Amino acid sequence: MIIGIDIRVLGSGTKSGVEEYTENLLAHMLPLDKKIKFKLFHSSLRNDLKKYDWMDLPNVEVFSFRFPNKLLFSSSRLFNSPRVDKLIGGADVFFSPHFLLASLSPDCRRVTTFHDLSYIRFREFFSWLRNFWHKFQIRPSGWHNLSDKIIAVSQSTKKDLIERYNFSSDKTKVIYSGISKSIFRPQENELELFRKENKLPNDFMLFVGKLEPRKNISGLIRSFNLLKGSCEFKNLNLVIVGSPGWLYKNIYHEAEKSPYKNNIIFKNYIKDEDRKFYYSLASLFAYPSFFEGFGFPPLEAMACGTPVVTSFSSSLPEVVGDGGILVDPYNVVDISETIKSILMDSSLKERLTKNGLKRVDNFSWEKSARETLDFLKNS
C-alpha cells in the first residue's frame, strides 16, 4: 500500500498546533508498518522544509517541489490541477493533516484532518485578508464531497463539522492528539537554575499560545488586574509566551494600559525544549480561550503538574476533564475569582495537580498514530 501525505505545513516557519500535530503524528506513525510506502509531498518557493529523523526511514520518500503554494491553491481551485498524487508517482490514499487544498486523481482516496472551525465560528478574530482566503480559497464546505474520510481531533470539532457542513458521522472519526514525552516536570535543581538563567519571577501565572484575539489574552490581562488589586497577590506576575498572530496589537495595548504592566512579561519565542520549564515553574496555568479544536497547552501544563484554569467552551472540557477548573471566558470576574481560589487553597491545588497528571495518561501519540494508520488503511 502507498500512502501520500501532505507535509507543507512543516515549512511554515512558525510552530502552531497543526505543526505540532503533524510532527508528532508522523514521527510515531511512519515506523509502524514497514510494508507501507509513505510518500511525503512538500512544496515551497523558499524550500524551507525542516529535516526530521523519520524522513530517513527506508519506507519513506520525500518529494519536494518549488511551486509557490498560493499558485498551487489557485490552480487546484480553478483547474483541479496539478494532481498531487501524480506528482509523487501515485498513491492509494492521500492524507492531509490539515485542510490545505490539493487536487487528486479520481482513483486516489483522500483523508483529511480538521482541527477546528474557528474561521467559521469567529470570523471577527481574523484579518479581512485571512477571512477572504478561508472563504474563497479553502472553502471546506465542499470537502464532504472531496474527502472520503475525515479525522476530527475532538468530539467538539466533529459536532461542528456535522452541524455546519452536514458531514457524514459514519465517515468522520474522532482521533485525539497525544502529548510529547519531552513534556514533564524536571528536577527542582534544574528548575531553579533555569529560573535564574532566564530571569523568571518566583511567583507567576502562565499563558502559552499564539497571540491572537481567539485566545482571549486581553481578558486574561484584565483578570490579572483584578487579582493584583488584592494585597495577597502583590508579588504575582503574568508571563505570556507566544509569537504574534492575527490582530495581536490589541493584546500589547491591553498590557500597556494595565496599572501592573511591569508585572506582565512577554516571551515571544522560546525553544521547544524549554516549554516544560515554563509550565513547571508557573504557580498556575491560565488558558481562557474562546475556542479550541483540541488545545495542547492545557494538556502540557497538566503533564508538568501545574494547576489549570481554562474555558468551558469547545473542546477544552474534553481535554482537561477533572484536571482543571473551567470558567466562562467572557467573564473576567469568574476567571479572576477562580484563579484566586486555586492560588489560595493548597489542597485544591494539590488535587488539581494529581487529577491532571492522571488525565494526561489518556493522550498518547502512540495511540493516535495507530488509530490514524488503521483509519488510512481502511479508507
Coordinates of C-alpha atoms in Angstrom, one line a residue, residues 13 15 49 136 148 291 323 326:
G13 CA 8.4 28.7 9.8
K15 CA 5.2 26.4 15.5
L49 CA 11.4 22.2 4.8
F136 CA -12.7 31.7 -1.5
D148 CA -13.5 10.0 1.5
F291 CA -12.5 28.4 21.0
G323 CA -7.6 18.1 35.8
L326 CA -13.5 25.5 33.8

